[in-house]
Each structure stands twice: as structure tokens, then as C-alpha cells.
Amino acid sequence: MKDTKTETAASFDVNDYLRQDRMPHFLCPGCGHGIALRALLWAVHEQGIPKDRLAVVSGIGCSGRLSAYIDANTFHTTHGRPLTFATGLKLARPDLHVIVITGDGDCLAIGGNHLIHACRRNLDITCVMLNNEIYGMTGGQVSPMTAEGRFTTTTPEGNTEPNFDACALAAAAGASFVGREVTAQVLALKTLLGQAIAHEGFSFVEVLSDCTEIYGRKNDLGASPEMMLAKKSAMRPYAYRNTVDVPFRPNALRTGVLTRTDRPEYGAAWRAMAARIREEE
Amino acid sequence: MDKRNRTTNVLIVGVGGQGVIMVSKVLAQLCQEAGHDVKQSEVHGMAKRGGGVFSHVRFGPKVWSPTIPEGEVDILVALEWAEGLRWIRHLKPETGTFIADCQKIVPPFACRSRKRGAEPAYAPQTPEEIIDQVHAGYVMDATGLAANLGNARAANTVLLGALSTALDFPEAAWAQVIAATVPPKSVGINARAFTEGRAWALGGTKRIDVTASGLQKSRAEVHHPQVETVVEITADWCKGCDICVKSCPERCLRLNDQLKAELALPELCTGCQLCSWLCPDMAISVTNTPVQEAAS
């Protein structure tokens, strides 16, 4: 028997990547963001990125605070603009691995415009969108990812607006790597994040996280273990796309790698142009 | 100036979510019932946690302005250590009283050296230095005292108890207003916290009582024929979300009476690490070490 357990345990200790004096973090009990953070750090570890070469940029919201706990180069930016800051950072310092942690409101509502243009440019940034379907930090307002019929502070009679399919949006805008995963599948999530980090070009990963304290309570979705497992069973791994139960569950969201294309990365083209201009001068 | 005619200024500061408003509400209500003119103004809700929050309470025969001028604060109550230092210049230089919880909530913007074990760029002043600068000062572990009573959230009431010794109102009146302000189910703990804080502050001015607390970790070793498994649970980080308990395939974890995860049945643990992967608070660490075969 190949003992994979001992190998991973010996190599990855999350405490090496955490700012110990900041812990415990501020997230509510059972928040999926904590699981996603750990999986992200694990993926970074597996990719062998030294902490000095890792830059984490985050926006505002529950997800925005996660960068404060990562013991690397971190950048807590303005609302909706982490991708904008990350674009500048990556163009100035192509040697850094830039990872953007953003939330569904931060990425799709306030920063929606920045997201599509970051996808269009295809600069080598990894964008991890933690989708908890709500504005958790500000008290539970409706977000672009809140499903129809769900109750939030600003939709006391149920949400009537349809939500985004963020992965389809990113793929259509030109992101060369798009994936989706739930927090309950930690190993799959870690692998997906690792692939996204390794991918040359803009990679967009939607992590389906849980907001237990506000979203779960308002919608009577149960405690955090129940929410997490319900989300896991509502998904369909991409590898099973042709299996027999597809006709019976047509609306199940796909998880895994959804799009992977070989578009030219923007940073290289930009640097080539800059070098050409310098030569001509 | 005649002491009876002057306005008494109390400034309450914290980082939000700690009960700054509750303290000022109790104080304002008490002053009102005692027949004073009271004005209270506050900044709240700047951020759920991490933003500056303060509340001004002024009372006297006649109060004109709702906010306290700099350097005119008679009593400064700080629910967090660095917030207390931030506002300390507002304290009256000669006669001000400083009451602070020694609890530290490090803001995310306090950048620091990334070396492990390095000191954060958090207010470096020690309680001793600060107490020397003020007329009267109390630095207490209010959060720890409240946690010992059963609920760390009653730390603000512990500080209220300390505040009550610096103002001239009867103890019964304080207790009555607190009981009327707090939610009915927490009247008991708040009454105990108030008594505790008051008793502590009566022990003398310029008191410092800082309890150093390290991380509480529980450690369990599981022996298997080929692997040695060590399960470590950092109780201070665990928030009792129940995910590890519900997801453990062997059902060997449980929440104890403090709502912290613990390894109840270590002999069933297979070292699969699922709990450590799924713990949102990163409180569980499972390490598997292969057993070195003795020469057979």
C-alpha cells in the first residue's frame, strides 16, 4: 500500500503559511472561507512557490480579510479592485505568483467590470472567487450570486433576480482557465487551485463556500456541516458529464476544470512591446 | 470651578462588536435617572470588527456640546488595549482616569516582519509605562475574568464594574440599570461580571493585572501497527462549528461542554486527516509518522 497520508502530512503544515499572531481568524464558526484558505495554501505549497515569490491580493469583504492571515506578500485593496491592483503588480513584477482572493460581491458586482477586462487581457493571475452567495460582512445583503427565492436582509420576501453563472461569464470574457469546486471536496479543490496557479494565463476559480451564520440561518439551510454536504451533493463533477443521471439532474452545476485554452499570455506581449520601444529609442 | 457645576466626560472606545454602545447606554441611562443632563454621541458600525468605534458620554447640570474636547476626558474606558492608547491624549492630563482591558486585537494593517516569532507592529507600550503617565489607571484582563465567569462577551460589564468605582453612583443603581439594559437571558452573568469588576477595581488605583495566556492545545497520540498518528487540536482557535464531528468517518470526535472539538475515542482514529482538511479554523493538525521497524 502506498502511504500517501504520511507523505502529505510530512510536507504540508498550514501553520508555516499563517501569521500566527493574527490567529484565530475573524470568520464565523463553520465559514467555508477557512477551508478554502487552507486548500489554497496547500496548493501553493504543492506548487513549490516560496513565500517571498507569492503575492496575495484581496479586496473588501469576508474574503478580503483572508490575505491578512497569509504569511506572504499580501495586499488588502479597495472594494472590487483587487484584479486591478494585481494587474499592475504582475506587470511590474512578473517574477511574482499573483493570487487574487475575492468574494462574489467584490468580484461580480463592485468589480464586475474589472473581472471581464482581466479575463480579456489574459494576464498570468490566479483569481480565486469565494462564492458564499451573500454580502456577509456588511450584514447579509443580496449579491449577484444569490439564488432566486433566497431570503436576505435586502430581499425579505425572497430574491426575484436570477443569479450569474460566474464561470460561464469568465470563460466568455476570455479567461483561459476556468474551474469550479466546492469546499467539501478539499483534495479536488486543492488540485484545481494547483492547476490554476500552474496555468500560464488568467485563471478563474469559483469556490462554492458557505455563509452559515447569515445566509444559512436566514434560509433555514441547517448548520455548517449540513450546508457543506448539501452543496457537495448538488454538484456534478465535470468528469461525470456523460453519465446516465445527467437527464435527471439537468440543473446540477459542474465542478472541476471547465475551460482550458491556450491563448497568448498578456504580460509577454506587453513586455515585448516595451522592449521594442526601448530599442527604437 | 465649582465641582458640582462642571460636566463629567466619559469616553468609551473599542474596536466594534465588544459592547461599547452598551456601556455608554448604561452610563447615560444611569445619569439620566440620577437627574443629570446627559448627552451621548457615538460612531459605530464602521466595520464589523477592525474599525475604530467610540462613544462620548457627558453629564452634569447642563451639557451644551455632545462631543468632548481633546484633553477634557475625565474617564477613558478602553475595551481594547491599543484603542485605549490611541485615545489617551484625550484624557485630562492631571486628573484623568484610565481603565483598559489588556486584551489585544491586532488589526490586519499592522504590518510586521515576516520572520516567525517576530513582534507585530502593535502598540509596544507596556501597561506599566502607561499607568505611570496617568493620574489613576486600571489595566485588567476583563476578557479573561469574564471568560472565567462563563462568557467572554461580558468583558464590557467587567469594565463597567471598574468604571463604577470612579463615579459617584450607588452600586444598587448600577445593577438595576444593567439588568434593565441587557437581554433577559444574560442578566445573571452580567450581574456577576459587574460585581467582579467592581471588586477588582476597589483593590486600589494604578492596578495592573495582566494574565498571560498561551495557546491551549490538546494532543492525542494514536498507535497503529505501521503509523504513529498525533492529533493536535488548538482549542483557542476552535469555534465549535461541528464540521469535524459530523464529517469524521469513524465518529471519533465530539464537542466538549465548552463547545470545543476533542478526540473522544482516540482508539478509533485512523489518521485519515479529513478533520484537519475541513477545519475552517485550522485548529486541527493530524500528523502521521511511519513507525521505524525494529530489527526483526
Coordinates of C-alpha atoms in Angstrom, one line a residue:
Chain A
M1 CA 0.0 0.0 0.0
K2 CA 1.4 3.4 -1.0
D3 CA 1.1 5.6 2.1
T4 CA 0.1 8.9 0.7
K5 CA -1.1 10.1 4.0
T6 CA 2.3 10.3 5.6
E7 CA 3.8 12.0 2.6
T8 CA 1.4 14.9 2.6
A9 CA 1.4 15.3 6.3
A10 CA 5.2 15.5 6.4
S11 CA 5.4 18.1 3.7
F12 CA 2.5 20.5 4.4
D13 CA 1.9 22.3 7.7
V14 CA -0.6 25.1 7.3
N15 CA 1.0 26.9 10.3
D16 CA 4.0 27.6 8.1
Y17 CA 1.9 29.8 5.9
L18 CA -0.2 31.6 8.6
R19 CA 0.6 34.7 10.5
Q20 CA 0.4 33.1 13.9
D21 CA -0.2 36.3 15.8
R22 CA -3.3 37.0 13.8
M23 CA -4.9 33.7 14.5
P24 CA -7.6 32.7 15.3
H25 CA -9.1 34.4 12.2
F26 CA -12.2 36.5 12.4
L27 CA -14.5 34.3 10.3
C28 CA -17.7 33.0 11.8
P29 CA -17.9 29.3 13.0
G30 CA -18.2 27.0 10.1
C31 CA -17.4 29.5 7.4
G32 CA -16.3 27.8 4.2
H33 CA -13.7 30.5 3.6
G34 CA -11.4 28.9 6.2
I35 CA -11.5 25.6 4.3
A36 CA -10.8 27.4 1.0
L37 CA -7.9 29.3 2.5
R38 CA -6.3 26.1 3.8
A39 CA -6.7 24.4 0.4
L40 CA -5.2 27.4 -1.3
L41 CA -2.2 27.4 0.9
W42 CA -1.8 23.7 0.4
A43 CA -1.9 24.2 -3.4
V44 CA 0.7 26.9 -3.1
H45 CA 2.8 24.5 -1.1
E46 CA 2.5 21.7 -3.6
Q47 CA 3.4 24.1 -6.4
G48 CA 6.6 24.8 -4.5
I49 CA 6.2 28.5 -4.5
P50 CA 8.4 30.2 -1.9
K51 CA 6.6 32.6 0.3
D52 CA 8.8 35.5 -1.0
R53 CA 7.6 34.8 -4.5
L54 CA 3.9 34.7 -3.5
A55 CA 1.7 37.8 -3.6
V56 CA -1.8 37.6 -2.5
V57 CA -4.1 40.5 -3.3
S58 CA -7.6 40.8 -1.9
G59 CA -10.5 43.2 -1.9
I60 CA -13.1 44.0 0.6
G61 CA -15.5 41.7 2.4
C62 CA -15.1 38.5 4.4
S63 CA -12.9 37.1 1.6
G64 CA -10.8 40.3 1.6
R65 CA -9.7 39.8 5.1
L66 CA -8.1 36.4 4.3
S67 CA -5.0 37.9 2.9
A68 CA -4.2 39.3 6.4
Y69 CA -3.7 35.8 7.7
I70 CA -1.3 34.6 4.9
D71 CA 2.4 34.9 5.8
A72 CA 3.5 36.2 2.3
N73 CA 3.4 39.4 0.3
T74 CA -0.2 40.5 0.9
F75 CA -2.1 43.4 -0.3
H76 CA -5.6 44.4 1.0
T77 CA -7.0 46.7 -1.6
T78 CA -10.2 48.7 -2.3
H79 CA -13.6 47.2 -2.9
G80 CA -13.9 45.4 -6.2
R81 CA -10.4 46.4 -7.4
P82 CA -8.1 43.5 -6.4
L83 CA -7.7 42.4 -10.0
T84 CA -6.8 45.9 -11.0
F85 CA -4.1 46.2 -8.3
A86 CA -2.9 42.6 -9.2
T87 CA -2.6 43.6 -12.9
G88 CA -0.3 46.4 -12.1
L89 CA 1.6 44.2 -9.6
K90 CA 2.1 41.4 -12.1
L91 CA 3.2 43.7 -15.0
A92 CA 5.7 45.4 -12.7
R93 CA 6.9 42.2 -11.1
P94 CA 6.4 39.2 -13.5
D95 CA 8.6 37.1 -11.2
L96 CA 5.8 37.0 -8.5
H97 CA 3.0 34.5 -8.4
V98 CA 0.0 36.7 -8.0
I99 CA -3.1 35.2 -6.5
V100 CA -6.3 37.3 -6.0
I101 CA -8.7 36.3 -3.3
T102 CA -12.1 37.9 -3.9
G103 CA -15.7 37.4 -3.0
D104 CA -18.8 37.1 -5.1
G105 CA -19.9 40.7 -4.4
D106 CA -16.4 42.1 -4.7
C107 CA -15.7 40.3 -7.9
L108 CA -19.0 40.3 -9.8
A109 CA -20.9 43.4 -8.5
I110 CA -18.5 46.1 -7.5
G111 CA -15.6 44.7 -9.5
G112 CA -17.6 43.1 -12.4
N113 CA -16.1 45.4 -15.0
H114 CA -12.6 44.7 -13.8
L115 CA -13.2 41.0 -13.9
I116 CA -14.2 40.9 -17.5
H117 CA -11.3 43.0 -18.6
A118 CA -8.9 41.0 -16.6
C119 CA -10.2 37.9 -18.3
R120 CA -9.9 39.6 -21.7
R121 CA -6.3 40.6 -21.2
N122 CA -5.3 37.1 -20.1
L123 CA -2.5 38.2 -17.8
D124 CA -1.0 35.4 -15.7
I125 CA -3.0 35.9 -12.5
T126 CA -5.0 33.4 -10.5
C127 CA -8.3 34.7 -9.4
V128 CA -10.0 32.7 -6.6
M129 CA -13.6 33.8 -6.1
L130 CA -15.1 32.6 -2.9
N131 CA -18.8 32.5 -3.6
N132 CA -20.9 32.5 -0.4
E133 CA -23.9 33.9 -2.3
I134 CA -24.2 36.9 0.1
Y135 CA -22.5 40.1 1.3
G136 CA -21.6 38.6 4.7
M137 CA -19.6 41.3 6.3
T138 CA -22.0 44.1 5.8
G139 CA -24.9 42.2 7.3
G140 CA -26.3 39.9 4.6
Q141 CA -27.4 41.9 1.6
V142 CA -28.3 40.3 -1.7
S143 CA -25.4 39.6 -4.0
P144 CA -25.2 38.8 -7.8
M145 CA -24.8 35.2 -6.8
T146 CA -27.8 34.9 -4.5
A147 CA -30.1 32.2 -6.0
E148 CA -33.6 33.1 -6.9
G149 CA -36.1 32.8 -4.0
R150 CA -33.4 33.1 -1.3
F151 CA -34.0 35.4 1.7
T152 CA -31.5 38.1 2.6
T153 CA -31.6 41.3 4.6
T154 CA -32.5 43.3 1.4
T155 CA -34.8 40.6 0.0
P156 CA -37.1 39.8 2.9
E157 CA -39.7 38.4 0.6
G158 CA -37.3 36.3 -1.4
N159 CA -34.9 37.2 -4.2
T160 CA -36.5 37.7 -7.6
E161 CA -33.4 38.3 -9.7
P162 CA -31.6 35.5 -11.5
N163 CA -28.0 35.0 -10.5
F164 CA -24.8 34.9 -12.5
D165 CA -23.1 31.9 -13.8
A166 CA -19.7 33.3 -12.9
C167 CA -17.7 30.5 -14.7
A168 CA -19.6 31.0 -17.9
L169 CA -19.1 34.7 -17.6
A170 CA -15.3 34.4 -17.1
A171 CA -14.9 31.9 -19.9
A172 CA -16.9 34.1 -22.3
A173 CA -14.8 37.1 -21.4
G174 CA -11.7 35.2 -22.3
A175 CA -10.2 33.6 -19.2
S176 CA -8.0 30.8 -20.4
F177 CA -8.6 28.6 -17.3
V178 CA -11.9 28.4 -15.5
G179 CA -12.8 26.0 -12.8
R180 CA -15.3 25.5 -10.0
E181 CA -15.2 23.4 -6.9
V182 CA -17.0 23.0 -3.5
T183 CA -15.2 23.4 -0.2
A184 CA -16.3 19.9 0.9
Q185 CA -14.1 18.3 -1.7
V186 CA -10.8 19.5 -0.2
L187 CA -8.5 17.3 -2.3
A188 CA -10.2 18.2 -5.6
L189 CA -10.2 21.9 -4.6
K190 CA -6.5 21.7 -3.8
T191 CA -5.7 20.0 -7.1
L192 CA -7.9 22.5 -9.0
L193 CA -6.2 25.5 -7.3
G194 CA -2.8 24.0 -8.0
Q195 CA -3.7 23.6 -11.7
A196 CA -5.0 27.2 -11.8
I197 CA -1.7 28.5 -10.2
A198 CA 0.4 26.5 -12.6
H199 CA -1.6 27.7 -15.7
E200 CA 0.0 30.3 -17.8
G201 CA -2.6 33.0 -18.3
F202 CA -5.7 34.3 -16.4
S203 CA -7.2 31.5 -14.3
F204 CA -10.5 31.9 -12.6
V205 CA -11.7 29.5 -9.9
E206 CA -15.1 29.7 -8.3
V207 CA -15.1 28.2 -4.8
L208 CA -18.6 27.5 -3.6
S209 CA -18.3 28.5 0.1
D210 CA -20.9 28.6 2.8
C211 CA -22.1 31.5 4.8
T212 CA -23.6 29.7 7.7
E213 CA -24.3 32.5 10.1
I214 CA -26.2 34.8 7.9
Y215 CA -27.2 33.0 4.6
G216 CA -27.8 29.6 6.2
R217 CA -29.7 30.9 9.1
K218 CA -31.9 33.2 7.1
N219 CA -32.8 30.5 4.6
D220 CA -33.0 27.7 7.1
L221 CA -30.3 25.6 5.5
G222 CA -29.1 23.9 8.6
A223 CA -25.8 24.1 10.5
S224 CA -22.4 24.3 8.7
P225 CA -21.9 20.5 8.2
E226 CA -25.3 20.2 6.6
M227 CA -24.8 23.2 4.4
M228 CA -21.4 22.0 3.2
L229 CA -22.6 18.4 2.4
A230 CA -25.8 19.7 0.7
K231 CA -23.7 21.8 -1.6
K232 CA -21.4 18.9 -2.3
S233 CA -24.3 16.6 -3.3
A234 CA -25.9 19.3 -5.5
M235 CA -22.8 19.4 -7.8
R236 CA -21.7 17.2 -10.6
P237 CA -18.0 16.6 -11.2
Y238 CA -17.1 17.5 -14.8
A239 CA -15.6 14.1 -15.3
Y240 CA -19.1 12.6 -14.9
R241 CA -20.6 14.8 -17.6
N242 CA -21.7 11.9 -19.8
T243 CA -23.1 9.6 -17.1
V244 CA -26.6 8.4 -17.1
D245 CA -28.0 10.6 -14.4
V246 CA -27.5 13.8 -16.4
P247 CA -31.1 13.8 -17.8
F248 CA -32.4 13.6 -14.2
R249 CA -30.3 16.4 -12.9
P250 CA -30.1 18.9 -15.7
N251 CA -29.5 21.9 -13.5
A252 CA -26.7 20.5 -11.4
L253 CA -23.6 22.7 -11.6
R254 CA -20.5 21.2 -13.0
T255 CA -17.4 21.2 -10.9
G256 CA -13.8 20.7 -11.9
V257 CA -11.9 22.2 -14.8
L258 CA -14.5 23.8 -17.1
T259 CA -12.4 25.6 -19.7
R260 CA -8.7 25.5 -20.5
T261 CA -7.4 27.2 -23.7
D262 CA -4.0 28.2 -25.0
R263 CA -4.4 31.9 -25.6
P264 CA -1.2 34.0 -25.5
E265 CA -0.5 35.4 -22.1
Y266 CA -0.7 39.2 -22.0
G267 CA 2.4 40.0 -19.9
A268 CA 4.7 38.6 -22.5
A269 CA 3.2 40.7 -25.3
W270 CA 3.4 43.8 -23.1
R271 CA 7.0 43.2 -22.2
A272 CA 7.9 42.6 -25.9
M273 CA 6.3 45.9 -26.8
A274 CA 8.1 47.7 -24.0
A275 CA 11.4 46.2 -25.1
R276 CA 10.8 47.2 -28.7
I277 CA 10.1 50.8 -27.8
R278 CA 13.2 51.0 -25.7
E279 CA 15.3 49.6 -28.6
E280 CA 13.8 52.1 -31.0
E281 CA 14.7 55.0 -28.7
Chain B
M1 CA -14.6 76.0 39.1
D2 CA -17.3 74.6 41.3
K3 CA -17.1 70.8 41.0
R4 CA -20.9 70.4 41.2
N5 CA -21.5 72.6 38.2
R6 CA -19.0 71.1 35.9
T7 CA -19.6 68.5 33.2
T8 CA -18.2 65.0 33.7
N9 CA -16.8 63.5 30.5
V10 CA -16.5 59.7 29.9
L11 CA -15.1 58.4 26.6
I12 CA -15.6 54.7 25.8
V13 CA -13.5 53.2 23.0
G14 CA -13.2 49.7 21.4
V15 CA -13.0 48.0 18.0
G16 CA -16.6 47.2 17.5
G17 CA -18.7 44.3 18.5
Q18 CA -17.5 44.4 22.0
G19 CA -20.2 46.4 23.7
V20 CA -19.0 50.0 23.6
I21 CA -22.6 51.1 22.9
M22 CA -24.0 49.0 25.7
V23 CA -21.5 50.5 28.2
S24 CA -22.4 54.1 27.2
K25 CA -26.1 53.3 27.2
V26 CA -26.0 52.0 30.8
L27 CA -24.0 55.0 31.9
A28 CA -26.3 57.5 30.1
Q29 CA -29.4 55.9 31.5
L30 CA -27.9 55.9 35.0
C31 CA -27.0 59.6 34.8
Q32 CA -30.4 60.4 33.5
E33 CA -32.1 58.6 36.3
A34 CA -29.9 60.5 38.8
G35 CA -31.3 63.7 37.4
H36 CA -28.3 64.9 35.3
D37 CA -28.5 66.4 31.9
V38 CA -26.9 63.8 29.6
K39 CA -25.6 63.9 26.0
Q40 CA -24.2 60.8 24.3
S41 CA -22.8 60.6 20.8
E42 CA -21.1 57.7 19.1
V43 CA -19.5 56.3 16.0
H44 CA -20.4 52.7 15.4
G45 CA -20.7 50.1 12.7
M46 CA -17.6 51.3 10.8
A47 CA -16.7 47.7 10.3
K48 CA -17.9 44.6 12.0
R49 CA -14.5 44.0 13.5
G50 CA -11.4 46.0 12.9
G51 CA -12.8 49.6 12.8
G52 CA -12.4 52.3 15.4
V53 CA -15.5 52.8 17.5
F54 CA -16.0 55.3 20.2
S55 CA -18.8 56.8 22.3
H56 CA -18.9 60.1 24.2
V57 CA -21.0 60.4 27.3
R58 CA -21.2 63.8 29.0
F59 CA -23.3 64.6 32.1
G60 CA -23.8 67.4 34.5
P61 CA -26.3 70.1 35.5
K62 CA -26.3 71.4 31.9
V63 CA -24.4 69.9 28.9
W64 CA -24.1 72.0 25.8
S65 CA -22.0 70.1 23.3
P66 CA -22.4 66.4 22.6
T67 CA -18.7 65.7 22.0
I68 CA -15.8 66.0 24.4
P69 CA -12.9 68.4 23.5
E70 CA -9.4 66.9 23.3
G71 CA -7.8 66.8 26.7
E72 CA -11.0 67.1 28.6
V73 CA -11.9 63.4 29.2
D74 CA -12.3 62.5 32.9
I75 CA -12.5 58.8 32.4
L76 CA -11.4 56.8 29.4
V77 CA -12.7 53.2 29.2
A78 CA -10.9 51.1 26.6
L79 CA -12.3 47.7 25.6
E80 CA -9.1 47.0 23.7
W81 CA -5.5 47.9 24.6
A82 CA -4.3 49.7 21.5
E83 CA -7.6 51.6 21.2
G84 CA -7.0 52.9 24.7
L85 CA -3.6 54.2 23.7
R86 CA -5.0 55.8 20.6
W87 CA -7.3 57.9 22.6
I88 CA -5.1 58.5 25.7
R89 CA -4.2 62.0 24.6
H90 CA -7.8 63.0 25.0
L91 CA -7.5 62.2 28.7
K92 CA -7.3 65.2 31.2
P93 CA -3.6 65.4 31.9
E94 CA -3.7 65.9 35.7
T95 CA -6.9 64.2 36.9
G96 CA -7.9 61.7 34.2
T97 CA -8.7 58.0 35.0
F98 CA -7.7 55.3 32.5
I99 CA -9.5 52.0 32.6
A100 CA -8.4 49.4 30.0
D101 CA -8.8 45.8 29.1
C102 CA -5.4 44.3 28.3
Q103 CA -6.9 42.2 25.6
K104 CA -5.1 42.7 22.2
I105 CA -7.0 42.6 18.9
V106 CA -4.3 43.1 16.3
P107 CA -5.6 44.9 13.3
P108 CA -4.8 43.4 9.9
F109 CA -2.9 46.5 8.8
A110 CA -0.3 46.3 11.5
C111 CA 2.5 45.1 9.2
R112 CA 5.3 43.2 10.7
S113 CA 8.4 41.3 10.0
R114 CA 7.6 38.0 8.4
K115 CA 10.0 36.1 10.4
R116 CA 8.3 33.6 12.7
G117 CA 8.1 34.8 16.2
A118 CA 8.8 38.4 15.4
E119 CA 6.9 41.0 17.3
P120 CA 3.9 42.5 15.5
A121 CA 3.9 46.3 14.9
Y122 CA 1.3 46.6 17.5
A123 CA 1.4 49.2 20.2
P124 CA 4.6 48.4 22.0
Q125 CA 3.9 50.3 25.2
T126 CA 3.6 48.2 28.3
P127 CA 0.8 48.7 30.9
E128 CA 3.4 49.9 33.4
E129 CA 4.6 52.7 31.2
I130 CA 1.0 53.9 30.6
I131 CA -0.1 53.7 34.2
D132 CA 2.9 55.9 35.2
Q133 CA 1.6 58.7 32.9
V134 CA -1.9 58.9 34.2
H135 CA -3.5 60.1 37.4
A136 CA -5.3 56.9 38.1
G137 CA -5.3 53.8 36.0
Y138 CA -6.6 50.3 35.9
V139 CA -5.4 47.7 33.4
M140 CA -7.2 44.5 33.8
D141 CA -7.8 41.2 31.9
A142 CA -11.5 41.8 31.7
T143 CA -12.0 39.3 28.9
G144 CA -10.2 36.7 31.0
L145 CA -12.3 37.5 34.1
A146 CA -15.5 37.3 32.0
A147 CA -14.4 34.1 30.4
N148 CA -13.9 32.6 33.8
L149 CA -17.4 33.6 34.8
G150 CA -18.7 31.7 31.7
N151 CA -18.9 34.2 28.8
A152 CA -16.1 36.3 27.5
R153 CA -18.6 38.7 25.9
A154 CA -19.4 40.1 29.4
A155 CA -15.9 41.8 29.4
N156 CA -17.6 45.2 28.9
T157 CA -19.7 44.7 32.0
V158 CA -16.5 43.8 34.0
L159 CA -15.1 47.2 32.8
L160 CA -18.3 48.8 33.8
G161 CA -17.8 47.5 37.3
A162 CA -14.3 49.1 37.3
L163 CA -15.9 52.3 35.9
S164 CA -18.5 52.3 38.7
T165 CA -15.7 52.8 41.3
A166 CA -14.6 56.1 39.6
L167 CA -18.1 57.6 39.5
D168 CA -20.3 58.6 42.4
F169 CA -23.4 56.5 42.0
P170 CA -24.7 53.8 44.4
E171 CA -23.9 50.2 43.4
A172 CA -27.6 49.2 43.5
A173 CA -28.5 51.8 40.9
W174 CA -25.8 50.5 38.5
A175 CA -27.0 46.9 39.0
Q176 CA -30.6 48.0 38.3
V177 CA -29.8 49.8 35.1
I178 CA -27.6 46.9 33.8
A179 CA -30.4 44.4 34.5
A180 CA -32.8 46.6 32.6
T181 CA -30.5 47.1 29.6
V182 CA -29.1 43.7 28.8
P183 CA -31.1 40.8 27.3
P184 CA -33.1 38.9 29.9
K185 CA -31.2 35.7 29.5
S186 CA -27.8 37.3 30.3
V187 CA -28.9 39.3 33.4
G188 CA -27.2 36.8 35.7
I189 CA -23.8 36.7 34.1
N190 CA -23.8 40.5 33.7
A191 CA -24.6 41.0 37.4
R192 CA -21.7 38.6 38.3
A193 CA -19.3 40.3 35.9
F194 CA -20.2 43.8 37.3
T195 CA -19.6 42.7 40.9
E196 CA -16.3 41.0 39.9
G197 CA -15.1 44.1 38.0
R198 CA -16.1 46.5 40.8
A199 CA -14.5 44.3 43.5
W200 CA -11.3 44.1 41.4
A201 CA -11.1 47.9 40.9
L202 CA -11.7 48.6 44.6
G203 CA -8.4 46.9 45.3
G204 CA -6.6 50.2 44.7
T205 CA -5.8 52.7 41.9
K206 CA -3.0 52.2 39.5
R207 CA -3.6 48.4 39.3
I208 CA -2.3 46.2 36.6
D209 CA -3.4 42.6 36.3
V210 CA -2.4 41.1 33.0
T211 CA -2.8 37.3 32.7
A212 CA -0.5 36.0 30.0
S213 CA -2.3 33.3 28.1
G214 CA -0.7 30.9 25.7
L215 CA -2.5 28.7 23.1
Q216 CA -4.5 25.9 24.6
K217 CA -3.6 22.8 22.7
S218 CA -4.8 19.2 23.3
R219 CA -2.7 16.4 22.0
A220 CA -3.6 12.8 21.5
E221 CA -1.4 10.0 20.2
V222 CA -2.8 7.0 18.4
H223 CA -0.6 4.0 17.8
H224 CA -1.2 1.9 14.7
P225 CA 1.0 -1.0 13.5
Q226 CA 2.7 1.0 10.8
V227 CA 1.9 4.6 11.6
E228 CA 2.1 6.8 14.6
T229 CA -0.7 9.3 14.5
V230 CA -0.7 12.5 16.5
V231 CA -3.9 14.6 16.6
E232 CA -3.4 18.2 17.9
I233 CA -6.4 20.4 18.5
T234 CA -5.8 24.1 19.2
A235 CA -8.8 24.8 21.5
D236 CA -8.2 28.6 21.3
W237 CA -8.8 28.5 17.6
C238 CA -11.7 26.1 17.5
K239 CA -15.1 27.8 17.2
G240 CA -17.2 24.7 17.6
C241 CA -18.7 24.6 14.1
D242 CA -19.2 20.8 14.3
I243 CA -17.8 20.2 10.8
C244 CA -15.1 17.8 12.0
V245 CA -17.5 15.9 14.3
K246 CA -20.1 15.4 11.5
S247 CA -17.5 14.6 8.8
C248 CA -15.3 12.2 10.7
P249 CA -15.8 8.7 9.1
E250 CA -15.1 7.0 12.4
R251 CA -17.1 9.4 14.5
C252 CA -14.3 9.7 17.0
L253 CA -14.5 13.4 17.6
R254 CA -17.0 15.3 19.7
L255 CA -17.6 18.8 21.1
N256 CA -17.0 19.1 24.8
D257 CA -19.0 21.2 27.2
Q258 CA -17.1 24.3 26.1
L259 CA -18.1 23.6 22.5
K260 CA -14.5 22.8 21.5
A261 CA -13.6 19.8 19.4
E262 CA -11.8 17.0 21.2
L263 CA -10.8 13.5 20.2
A264 CA -13.2 11.5 22.3
L265 CA -12.3 8.0 21.0
P266 CA -8.6 8.1 20.0
E267 CA -8.5 4.3 19.5
L268 CA -10.9 4.6 16.6
C269 CA -8.9 7.3 14.8
T270 CA -7.4 6.1 11.6
G271 CA -5.4 9.2 10.9
C272 CA -7.3 10.0 7.7
Q273 CA -6.8 13.7 8.2
L274 CA -10.2 14.6 6.9
C275 CA -10.9 16.7 10.0
S276 CA -7.8 18.7 9.6
W277 CA -8.6 19.4 5.9
L278 CA -12.1 20.5 6.6
C279 CA -11.5 22.5 9.8
P280 CA -12.2 26.2 8.7
D281 CA -10.3 27.4 11.8
M282 CA -7.2 25.4 11.0
A283 CA -7.4 24.2 14.6
I284 CA -6.8 20.5 14.0
S285 CA -3.5 19.1 12.8
V286 CA -3.0 15.4 12.2
T287 CA 0.5 14.0 11.5
N288 CA 1.3 10.5 10.6
T289 CA 4.8 9.2 11.0
P290 CA 5.7 5.8 9.8
V291 CA 6.9 3.6 12.6
Q292 CA 10.6 2.6 12.2
E293 CA 10.7 -1.1 12.1
A294 CA 12.8 -2.5 14.8
A295 CA 15.3 -5.1 13.6
S296 CA 13.3 -8.3 13.3

